Amino acid sequence: MAEKENKKTIKQEVINSSLWGFLDKGSNIITSFLLGIVLARLLPPSDFGLIGLAMIIVGFGQIFVKLGMGPALIQKQDITERHVRVVFTTSITAGILLSIIVFASAPVTALIFDNYKVIPIVKALSIIFVISGLQIPSSALLIKKLDFRHLFYISLVESILYGFVSITLALLGFGVWSLVIGNIFRRVVSLIGSYWYVRHSLKPLFAKKEFHDLIHFGTGETLSGIFSYFALKGDYFVIGKLLGESALGLYTKAYNLMQAPTTQFVSVLTNVLFPTAAKLQADEKRLQRVFLRSMSSISFFALPLCTLLVLVAPELIYGLYGENWQGAIIPLQILGGFGIFRAMYNASASFLRAKGLVFQIFWAQVLYGIIVVVAVWFASTAFGLTGAAWAVGFAIFAMWCFMMELNIRSIRLSRLDIAYTLKPGVILAFVLFFSIQGLRMSLIFMGYSAFPLIKLGLFLLVGLFSVLITVLFLPQKWFNFVLVDLLEIVEKRVSSKFILYLQNIINFIK
């Protein structure tokens, strides 16, 4: 009986946390998308390329600020106040040291990138390390408690204020500095919000026992993070160095658009799956079910979104960002085709981390990083930005294969199980392709020419309609896992008079 109640409690926590997480990421996608359009109209691609170069250094340094201590707090089942104080002390010490080092070595950064415009930007952004060090314990504790409601509030406020500050400064002619100041400001807002909801002692503590309790997992997490970041930003480094800041700005726009609908969605699942899977790490059967359902859910949502990006990329770029960004169209179409694999391998890492297999993730990231840097270097030299996009797509697919294999061995799955998780998304992707391309060919045949935004709207409406028809009329057993999960989430939040009807639908589908 107690075990049944425990299962019910965990399921309710996951559903509730997922709801707030999706609300958080959904609002973040919308605000980031709208802000990206406005800022792209106010600033040239070269400004985004410059901030992209500087953020490579900042992002890499933050790995050493964290030292894996935040995830270690989440993974460890029994923690005390002393563990939290040790994490705070370690993080803030690392943050101050990294801030000094990066500030002083900004000229070296300019030599590496062969671009001296980044020197003052890197110096200004070095303060982010101190801010991150202060925030790590409270953010980790919010995630450990699955308190995604307050994380949503923090994210929404910081996005709105970031937009207000950045757009105002861009209108006043601050150029790239509108992005620099905006990024610093949003980190400060996030720090204040995190500590407001989770207070902890600010008294430093260096304790050997508590440090050892966390550092093994933290070391593996840090090593994995280093090569993960090396892999994820290796393409930025090579493109910025070989092709220049304008090309990097175009590539950054394409990459961000590719990952916006998938990464944001998956980050919700990752934040929920990691602490949940950590609780279930000894129950292999339940881990298998959670893994397969999560991968199928990602396929159901992410694969159609990636297909949609590939199909409407020209209308999206021309209609929303303008002709200055047309160089991002082909990279967006290429990267969009591989977005589903990136989404799935990112989520699958949660199960490996939950079982403490952080060093296996580390070696996977090593392999991925080598493939990215080597492939992008040669492809960029030979085929420019298009070649770089294909190289990154190949690396993403290789990483997906490797991460799936690790999970197959870790929780004893079959390769057929993994392949079957793609089925819902593949069905919807084919429906989208034929419906949108059919409409496109019809418009061309009729000689109908319209503004890109109008065509984009038509494609989105037809695509959405075709997907809804498919889900409603194809055999429901193909989509049951998603429908049941969605209806259970909705059931928790609607007024009582609808609960009975929803429960009847859930029981019928089950």
Tab-separated table of N, CA, C and O in Angstrom, residues 202-247:
chain	number	residue	atom	x	y	z
A	202	LEU	N	24.291	31.964	4.164
A	202	LEU	CA	25.371	32.558	3.373
A	202	LEU	C	26.700	32.498	4.123
A	202	LEU	O	27.685	33.096	3.688
A	203	LYS	N	26.707	31.752	5.212
A	203	LYS	CA	27.927	31.606	6.003
A	203	LYS	C	28.835	30.570	5.354
A	203	LYS	O	28.430	29.422	5.131
A	204	PRO	N	30.084	30.936	5.016
A	204	PRO	CA	30.985	29.991	4.330
A	204	PRO	C	31.287	28.765	5.189
A	204	PRO	O	31.295	28.829	6.429
A	205	LEU	N	31.522	27.638	4.510
A	205	LEU	CA	31.886	26.412	5.206
A	205	LEU	C	32.768	25.553	4.295
A	205	LEU	O	32.380	25.215	3.180
A	206	PHE	N	33.946	25.231	4.784
A	206	PHE	CA	34.813	24.281	4.108
A	206	PHE	C	34.827	23.014	4.966
A	206	PHE	O	35.427	22.993	6.043
A	207	ALA	N	34.113	21.971	4.524
A	207	ALA	CA	34.000	20.736	5.298
A	207	ALA	C	34.386	19.556	4.419
A	207	ALA	O	33.788	19.340	3.349
A	208	LYS	N	35.373	18.805	4.854
A	208	LYS	CA	35.928	17.729	4.040
A	208	LYS	C	34.902	16.640	3.734
A	208	LYS	O	34.782	16.197	2.585
A	209	LYS	N	34.150	16.227	4.744
A	209	LYS	CA	33.200	15.122	4.546
A	209	LYS	C	32.127	15.495	3.530
A	209	LYS	O	31.851	14.760	2.578
A	210	GLU	N	31.478	16.632	3.741
A	210	GLU	CA	30.400	17.057	2.844
A	210	GLU	C	30.931	17.329	1.428
A	210	GLU	O	30.259	17.051	0.436
A	211	PHE	N	32.139	17.855	1.361
A	211	PHE	CA	32.741	18.105	0.055
A	211	PHE	C	32.969	16.792	-0.691
A	211	PHE	O	32.666	16.682	-1.886
A	212	HIS	N	33.468	15.778	0.011
A	212	HIS	CA	33.694	14.471	-0.609
A	212	HIS	C	32.385	13.798	-0.996
A	212	HIS	O	32.331	13.031	-1.963
A	213	ASP	N	31.316	14.056	-0.232
A	213	ASP	CA	30.004	13.493	-0.565
A	213	ASP	C	29.532	13.940	-1.946
A	213	ASP	O	28.789	13.222	-2.625
A	214	LEU	N	29.958	15.125	-2.336
A	214	LEU	CA	29.436	15.734	-3.566
A	214	LEU	C	30.429	15.747	-4.719
A	214	LEU	O	30.031	15.775	-5.887
A	215	ILE	N	31.706	15.730	-4.416
A	215	ILE	CA	32.705	16.039	-5.441
A	215	ILE	C	32.867	14.919	-6.467
A	215	ILE	O	33.216	15.189	-7.636
A	216	HIS	N	32.627	13.656	-6.092
A	216	HIS	CA	32.791	12.577	-7.081
A	216	HIS	C	31.796	12.758	-8.219
A	216	HIS	O	32.169	12.767	-9.401
A	217	PHE	N	30.524	12.906	-7.865
A	217	PHE	CA	29.520	13.158	-8.897
A	217	PHE	C	29.808	14.482	-9.592
A	217	PHE	O	29.700	14.602	-10.815
A	218	GLY	N	30.197	15.492	-8.797
A	218	GLY	CA	30.470	16.808	-9.368
A	218	GLY	C	31.619	16.800	-10.346
A	218	GLY	O	31.589	17.495	-11.361
A	219	THR	N	32.652	15.984	-10.068
A	219	THR	CA	33.797	15.906	-10.978
A	219	THR	C	33.385	15.314	-12.319
A	219	THR	O	33.744	15.835	-13.385
A	220	GLY	N	32.630	14.223	-12.260
A	220	GLY	CA	32.145	13.628	-13.500
A	220	GLY	C	31.248	14.580	-14.266
A	220	GLY	O	31.330	14.681	-15.498
A	221	GLU	N	30.400	15.294	-13.539
A	221	GLU	CA	29.506	16.271	-14.165
A	221	GLU	C	30.313	17.399	-14.810
A	221	GLU	O	29.981	17.869	-15.898
A	222	THR	N	31.368	17.834	-14.125
A	222	THR	CA	32.201	18.915	-14.659
A	222	THR	C	32.956	18.482	-15.903
A	222	THR	O	32.992	19.202	-16.915
A	223	LEU	N	33.580	17.301	-15.852
A	223	LEU	CA	34.294	16.796	-17.020
A	223	LEU	C	33.359	16.621	-18.202
A	223	LEU	O	33.683	16.970	-19.344
A	224	SER	N	32.175	16.089	-17.911
A	224	SER	CA	31.179	15.942	-18.965
A	224	SER	C	30.762	17.297	-19.507
A	224	SER	O	30.617	17.495	-20.715
A	225	GLY	N	30.593	18.259	-18.589
A	225	GLY	CA	30.188	19.604	-18.999
A	225	GLY	C	31.227	20.295	-19.850
A	225	GLY	O	30.891	21.021	-20.789
A	226	ILE	N	32.507	20.072	-19.519
A	226	ILE	CA	33.585	20.692	-20.303
A	226	ILE	C	33.509	20.241	-21.755
A	226	ILE	O	33.510	21.054	-22.682
A	227	PHE	N	33.449	18.933	-21.961
A	227	PHE	CA	33.435	18.437	-23.330
A	227	PHE	C	32.081	18.647	-24.001
A	227	PHE	O	32.001	18.776	-25.218
A	228	SER	N	31.022	18.685	-23.175
A	228	SER	CA	29.713	19.015	-23.746
A	228	SER	C	29.732	20.433	-24.291
A	228	SER	O	29.271	20.691	-25.409
A	229	TYR	N	30.286	21.350	-23.509
A	229	TYR	CA	30.346	22.732	-23.964
A	229	TYR	C	31.312	22.884	-25.126
A	229	TYR	O	31.057	23.618	-26.082
A	230	PHE	N	32.421	22.172	-25.034
A	230	PHE	CA	33.402	22.173	-26.114
A	230	PHE	C	32.744	21.718	-27.417
A	230	PHE	O	32.980	22.273	-28.489
A	231	ALA	N	31.878	20.696	-27.305
A	231	ALA	CA	31.191	20.177	-28.476
A	231	ALA	C	30.121	21.143	-28.965
A	231	ALA	O	30.000	21.422	-30.161
A	232	LEU	N	29.332	21.674	-28.028
A	232	LEU	CA	28.213	22.535	-28.410
A	232	LEU	C	28.672	23.891	-28.927
A	232	LEU	O	27.994	24.511	-29.750
A	233	LYS	N	29.808	24.379	-28.434
A	233	LYS	CA	30.306	25.680	-28.876
A	233	LYS	C	31.509	25.577	-29.806
A	233	LYS	O	32.011	26.596	-30.282
A	234	GLY	N	31.963	24.355	-30.052
A	234	GLY	CA	33.085	24.188	-30.961
A	234	GLY	C	32.775	24.701	-32.352
A	234	GLY	O	33.626	25.294	-33.030
A	235	ASP	N	31.516	24.481	-32.792
A	235	ASP	CA	31.121	24.984	-34.104
A	235	ASP	C	31.109	26.510	-34.131
A	235	ASP	O	31.513	27.135	-35.122
A	236	TYR	N	30.675	27.148	-33.030
A	236	TYR	CA	30.694	28.609	-32.951
A	236	TYR	C	32.129	29.137	-33.080
A	236	TYR	O	32.387	30.108	-33.801
A	237	PHE	N	33.036	28.483	-32.364
A	237	PHE	CA	34.432	28.915	-32.381
A	237	PHE	C	35.025	28.817	-33.790
A	237	PHE	O	35.644	29.766	-34.286
A	238	VAL	N	34.824	27.667	-34.428
A	238	VAL	CA	35.403	27.456	-35.757
A	238	VAL	C	34.786	28.409	-36.774
A	238	VAL	O	35.502	29.029	-37.579
A	239	ILE	N	33.469	28.544	-36.753
A	239	ILE	CA	32.797	29.424	-37.715
A	239	ILE	C	33.206	30.880	-37.501
A	239	ILE	O	33.492	31.611	-38.456
A	240	GLY	N	33.263	31.308	-36.237
A	240	GLY	CA	33.663	32.679	-35.943
A	240	GLY	C	35.089	32.964	-36.373
A	240	GLY	O	35.399	34.055	-36.868
A	241	LYS	N	35.954	31.971	-36.208
A	241	LYS	CA	37.366	32.167	-36.545
A	241	LYS	C	37.611	32.105	-38.056
A	241	LYS	O	38.371	32.897	-38.615
A	242	LEU	N	36.954	31.147	-38.724
A	242	LEU	CA	37.211	30.939	-40.149
A	242	LEU	C	36.344	31.796	-41.061
A	242	LEU	O	36.796	32.245	-42.114
A	243	LEU	N	35.093	32.015	-40.674
A	243	LEU	CA	34.148	32.682	-41.568
A	243	LEU	C	33.792	34.098	-41.129
A	243	LEU	O	33.165	34.836	-41.898
A	244	GLY	N	34.135	34.476	-39.883
A	244	GLY	CA	33.896	35.852	-39.447
A	244	GLY	C	32.658	36.026	-38.597
A	244	GLY	O	31.804	35.142	-38.489
A	245	GLU	N	32.539	37.209	-37.994
A	245	GLU	CA	31.468	37.473	-37.035
A	245	GLU	C	30.087	37.534	-37.688
A	245	GLU	O	29.077	37.144	-37.080
A	246	SER	N	29.994	38.017	-38.933
A	246	SER	CA	28.691	38.077	-39.614
A	246	SER	C	28.159	36.681	-39.895
A	246	SER	O	26.975	36.398	-39.683
A	247	ALA	N	29.040	35.794	-40.358
A	247	ALA	CA	28.636	34.409	-40.603
A	247	ALA	C	28.232	33.730	-39.295
A	247	ALA	O	27.251	32.964	-39.250
